[in-house]
Amino acid sequence: MCDASHSPAGTDPRHDADPAETAEWRDGLQSLVEASGADRAGYVLDNLLGHAATLGLRANSQTRTAYLNTIPADQEPPFPGNLAVEERIARINRWNALAMVVRANQAHGELGGHIASYASAADLFEVGFNHFFRAAGADGPGDLVYMQPHSAPGVYARAYLEGFLSDDDLAHFRQEITATARGLRGLSSYPHPWLMPDFWQFPTGSMGIGPINAIYQARFMRYLEHRSLVPGADRKVWGIFGDGEMDEPESIAALTLAAREKLDNLVFVVNCNLQRLDGPVRGNGRIIDELETLYAGAGWNVIKLVWGSDWDALLRRDTNGALARAFANTVDGQFQTFAANDGAFNRAHFFNQNPELAALVADWTDEAIDRLHRGGHDMVKIHAAYHRAAHHRGQPTVILAQTKKGFGMGTAGQGKMTTHQQKKLDDEALLAFRDRFALPISDADCLALKFYRPAEDSAELRHLQARRAALGGHIPRRQTQAPRLAPPAVEQWARFALSADGKEMSSTMAIVRMLTALLKDPQVGPRIVPIVADEARTFGMANLFRQIGIYSAQGQLYEPEDIGSVLYYREARDGQILEEGITEAGAISSWTAAGTSYSVNGLPMLPFYIYYSMFGFQRIGDLIWAAADQRTRGFLIGATSGRTTLGGEGLQHQDGSSHIMAAAVPNCRAYDPAYAYEVAVIVEYGMRRMLDEQRDEFFYLTVTNENLAQPDLPQDGAAAEGILRGMYRLRPARQQAAVRLLGAGPMLREAEMAAERLHAEYDVDAEVWSVTSFSELARDGREAERARALGLATAPDADWVRACLGGSDAPVVAATDYVRAVPEQIRAWVPAPYRTLGTDGFGRSDTRARLRDFFEVSADWIVLHALDSLGLQAQADTLRQKLGAKTRATPPWAQ
């Protein structure tokens, strides 16, 4: 149980060579505090520490403090509410949350759900709901609250008391499809805006995503203020998270950003119930100490909320510090064991470990010891911590609140190793829970798991509604609409692409030129948020540094080395570019904040996040999935894309898979354009759908760094529709097509060259189709197939692949710079023999020509498959010999 190594460095009393002298210094500091106040004492202490450094002394950094509350009892502000009523409200919510989960699992044991997490966090939520979480309304846009996902039942229980949810709603927890079939509302397992768009604001179900998104959301609020797009407001971002969640890299990845930018609009509440799913978070250590060191070291204001008010009398009585020493030498695994047992056990194993501790509770009953609360279960202490956090300036704040997992579940779950999985309680446990919280529920209603809602004129509901009215309304609630924003005509910002006249440029250069022009539009320009991780120069965006500036909350406190150049590195407080540094997770979090501004701030913004395409869906796919859930609107631009087009970078950088991952996201519209005019048509379409039509979708475009002669947009009218639907005929056959060649992205040019060679060398007539999106084609095909199966009416061209390729049985060969699974998405709807060529396997470093030959996607390989599919074996044999077929026994994906 005891481990002196957990005492703060240098403070272990066993290492004190002169205790009397140490006591004198302590007494002197205490006298200074009493005589001159805490501010003066702090100044003197800091001065002494600075002087110690000049003497070469190694002082304790004090990022770990005693295992006690940061806020002493005599510094707590008065509790402003009716404590007894608020405690009763919390108890009712505990019951309804528990009943919701247990009822669902009694009916269907496979549904799952969680009781213990909310049991530990209920009071943390209630104090926020009653006193701090401000709703959007006439007084402003309100606070934002990222909620611990496993506590969702408790949030539903609160909404039930508020009257937003009904008995039927609670009865359909985790039964969304069943509820819809009955004309009812189902409740999602965790916070999911996609499933409950008028309720949940932020998806937090994947551990780690909530904390990083909350930080960048708080930062984006400051960005909007500094750019004068929204008025300044004392608006907070609150995040209630779990201690186990802090092990996720994303949870702690942006802590220094929050401190560096002085985000005092941000408060984290970490529910330290000391347990994760299988066991203790830090069985042999103390997670609160570890997190204190982490957050304080990152520059946060740390408030430890460890012990409830019941402990205050014992701490006052403990003049020798016996309790503090015992706390310092007790690890979390033992604290969990204490939580799982009663007062008699805690007397025997904690207080009786030495005479000093035993004397403190000598006149206490075991029942009194059992009622000793941890800080996170004491509303007065929680209010004091929240109050200090809300009024702190210059730093973000984290509150480390110690709780008991499964609090109040008794022997059925409190502090048990298995409590996270506890989804059912027997009759005895249900009755014990009711009695533990003094709930006015009969035995019959208790055993029937009946939801309990007091009368409308009850003290509880009157108080609850009054508190929410004072805070502006109910929360969580999600705003679904914002003012429409009409994008400018495409000719105003992309004429160079529509009428390129053969000029050479890459598609990356094209989209940057379009972005540069759009930024000058008086309506849409200010709403655009260019985002990069750290590759703006690679993507040709350096001209934007001076034009619109890089956002910095501090402005620019230095003279940049390149200030004499036209494209110097300019940081500004009102800068528009978000240059995030080498953190794709951070950049996508900024993109999500910007892309949901229409809902969060009532202000539609249009983010363009431009990045190495390999480091998008593959690296941060979970964050992109959460952004989709959150109904983010914006553009993801996968630059330097394509496994053979990004030549020299090699295996880790060459993207051959992002389009297959993008295809799995339901509201992602993914395109792989070849030419600049295709990019322009897609960007205009995306802006119209997201800004004007307000569709909850986002667009993913892959662009390359390969310079190509750019043709004009075909004027036949069919090209624009085909670009958006996924394919259009770029080059018709001279007479009757013997073979159809489909080229996507950079492989379109290879398909065009293959068609020329087939005609010139083999007298084979081929037509060439540009495929801008295999995933859009597959989506159309699935929808048309389903409609036919259900006997529903469909448009003649509902299946766009058949509409384009029907009427001929000429073979089809498709080539992509991605894995073959991308073009394979449309096989079911190709009405002819179909072959796919792709870049399956690990990438290599070499020239584009050699890479395309290695992966067998070059014009030569397209020609070979065209000849083979036509049965022209003599001609194919000649080409096979040229390609060295006999030396290519091992396919590229096996090398």
PDB file of N, CA and C in Angstrom, residues 1 330-331 333-342 345-346 349-351 353 370 374 404 414:
ATOM      1  N   MET A   1       0.825  -1.203   0.000  1.00  0.00           N
ATOM      2  CA  MET A   1       0.000   0.000   0.000  1.00  0.00           C
ATOM      3  C   MET A   1       0.858   1.251   0.000  1.00  0.00           C
ATOM      4  N   THR A 330       0.095   6.175  -0.472  1.00  0.00           N
ATOM      5  CA  THR A 330      -0.925   5.201  -0.871  1.00  0.00           C
ATOM      6  C   THR A 330      -1.112   5.276  -2.376  1.00  0.00           C
ATOM      7  N   VAL A 331      -1.022   4.160  -3.045  1.00  0.00           N
ATOM      8  CA  VAL A 331      -1.133   4.142  -4.512  1.00  0.00           C
ATOM      9  C   VAL A 331      -2.588   3.904  -4.926  1.00  0.00           C
ATOM     10  N   GLY A 333      -4.078   1.676  -6.740  1.00  0.00           N
ATOM     11  CA  GLY A 333      -4.649   0.345  -6.603  1.00  0.00           C
ATOM     12  C   GLY A 333      -5.231   0.129  -5.225  1.00  0.00           C
ATOM     13  N   GLN A 334      -4.568   0.699  -4.203  1.00  0.00           N
ATOM     14  CA  GLN A 334      -5.091   0.579  -2.846  1.00  0.00           C
ATOM     15  C   GLN A 334      -6.285   1.488  -2.618  1.00  0.00           C
ATOM     16  N   PHE A 335      -6.239   2.701  -3.209  1.00  0.00           N
ATOM     17  CA  PHE A 335      -7.400   3.589  -3.111  1.00  0.00           C
ATOM     18  C   PHE A 335      -8.635   2.923  -3.719  1.00  0.00           C
ATOM     19  N   GLN A 336      -8.432   2.186  -4.818  1.00  0.00           N
ATOM     20  CA  GLN A 336      -9.565   1.471  -5.426  1.00  0.00           C
ATOM     21  C   GLN A 336     -10.112   0.418  -4.459  1.00  0.00           C
ATOM     22  N   THR A 337      -9.207  -0.302  -3.803  1.00  0.00           N
ATOM     23  CA  THR A 337      -9.634  -1.310  -2.837  1.00  0.00           C
ATOM     24  C   THR A 337     -10.413  -0.666  -1.696  1.00  0.00           C
ATOM     25  N   PHE A 338      -9.960   0.497  -1.236  1.00  0.00           N
ATOM     26  CA  PHE A 338     -10.706   1.207  -0.198  1.00  0.00           C
ATOM     27  C   PHE A 338     -12.106   1.575  -0.713  1.00  0.00           C
ATOM     28  N   ALA A 339     -12.199   1.994  -1.991  1.00  0.00           N
ATOM     29  CA  ALA A 339     -13.491   2.383  -2.558  1.00  0.00           C
ATOM     30  C   ALA A 339     -14.459   1.211  -2.607  1.00  0.00           C
ATOM     31  N   ALA A 340     -13.922   0.017  -2.800  1.00  0.00           N
ATOM     32  CA  ALA A 340     -14.778  -1.166  -2.969  1.00  0.00           C
ATOM     33  C   ALA A 340     -15.225  -1.753  -1.636  1.00  0.00           C
ATOM     34  N   ASN A 341     -14.729  -1.195  -0.534  1.00  0.00           N
ATOM     35  CA  ASN A 341     -15.042  -1.781   0.774  1.00  0.00           C
ATOM     36  C   ASN A 341     -15.694  -0.755   1.702  1.00  0.00           C
ATOM     37  N   ASP A 342     -16.129  -1.229   2.863  1.00  0.00           N
ATOM     38  CA  ASP A 342     -16.915  -0.398   3.770  1.00  0.00           C
ATOM     39  C   ASP A 342     -16.047   0.321   4.796  1.00  0.00           C
ATOM     40  N   PHE A 345     -13.598  -1.786   6.955  1.00  0.00           N
ATOM     41  CA  PHE A 345     -12.384  -2.169   6.225  1.00  0.00           C
ATOM     42  C   PHE A 345     -11.438  -0.974   6.139  1.00  0.00           C
ATOM     43  N   ASN A 346     -11.976   0.206   5.840  1.00  0.00           N
ATOM     44  CA  ASN A 346     -11.119   1.383   5.695  1.00  0.00           C
ATOM     45  C   ASN A 346     -10.505   1.789   7.036  1.00  0.00           C
ATOM     46  N   HIS A 349      -7.643  -0.873   7.520  1.00  0.00           N
ATOM     47  CA  HIS A 349      -6.530  -0.916   6.581  1.00  0.00           C
ATOM     48  C   HIS A 349      -5.945   0.447   6.224  1.00  0.00           C
ATOM     49  N   PHE A 350      -6.670   1.514   6.521  1.00  0.00           N
ATOM     50  CA  PHE A 350      -6.095   2.838   6.270  1.00  0.00           C
ATOM     51  C   PHE A 350      -5.810   3.556   7.583  1.00  0.00           C
ATOM     52  N   PHE A 351      -6.819   3.781   8.383  1.00  0.00           N
ATOM     53  CA  PHE A 351      -6.618   4.590   9.578  1.00  0.00           C
ATOM     54  C   PHE A 351      -5.811   3.865  10.652  1.00  0.00           C
ATOM     55  N   GLN A 353      -3.229   2.069  10.268  1.00  0.00           N
ATOM     56  CA  GLN A 353      -1.856   1.754   9.869  1.00  0.00           C
ATOM     57  C   GLN A 353      -0.844   2.400  10.812  1.00  0.00           C
ATOM     58  N   ASP A 370     -17.418   5.364   6.360  1.00  0.00           N
ATOM     59  CA  ASP A 370     -17.931   4.926   5.062  1.00  0.00           C
ATOM     60  C   ASP A 370     -18.483   6.098   4.264  1.00  0.00           C
ATOM     61  N   ARG A 374     -15.058  11.426  -1.705  1.00  0.00           N
ATOM     62  CA  ARG A 374     -13.962  11.964  -2.504  1.00  0.00           C
ATOM     63  C   ARG A 374     -14.420  13.271  -3.151  1.00  0.00           C
ATOM     64  N   LYS A 404     -15.094   7.774  -7.265  1.00  0.00           N
ATOM     65  CA  LYS A 404     -15.145   6.314  -7.182  1.00  0.00           C
ATOM     66  C   LYS A 404     -15.929   5.793  -8.376  1.00  0.00           C
ATOM     67  N   GLN A 414     -19.363  -0.725  -6.958  1.00  0.00           N
ATOM     68  CA  GLN A 414     -18.511   0.371  -6.540  1.00  0.00           C
ATOM     69  C   GLN A 414     -17.061  -0.084  -6.344  1.00  0.00           C
TER      70      GLN A 414
END
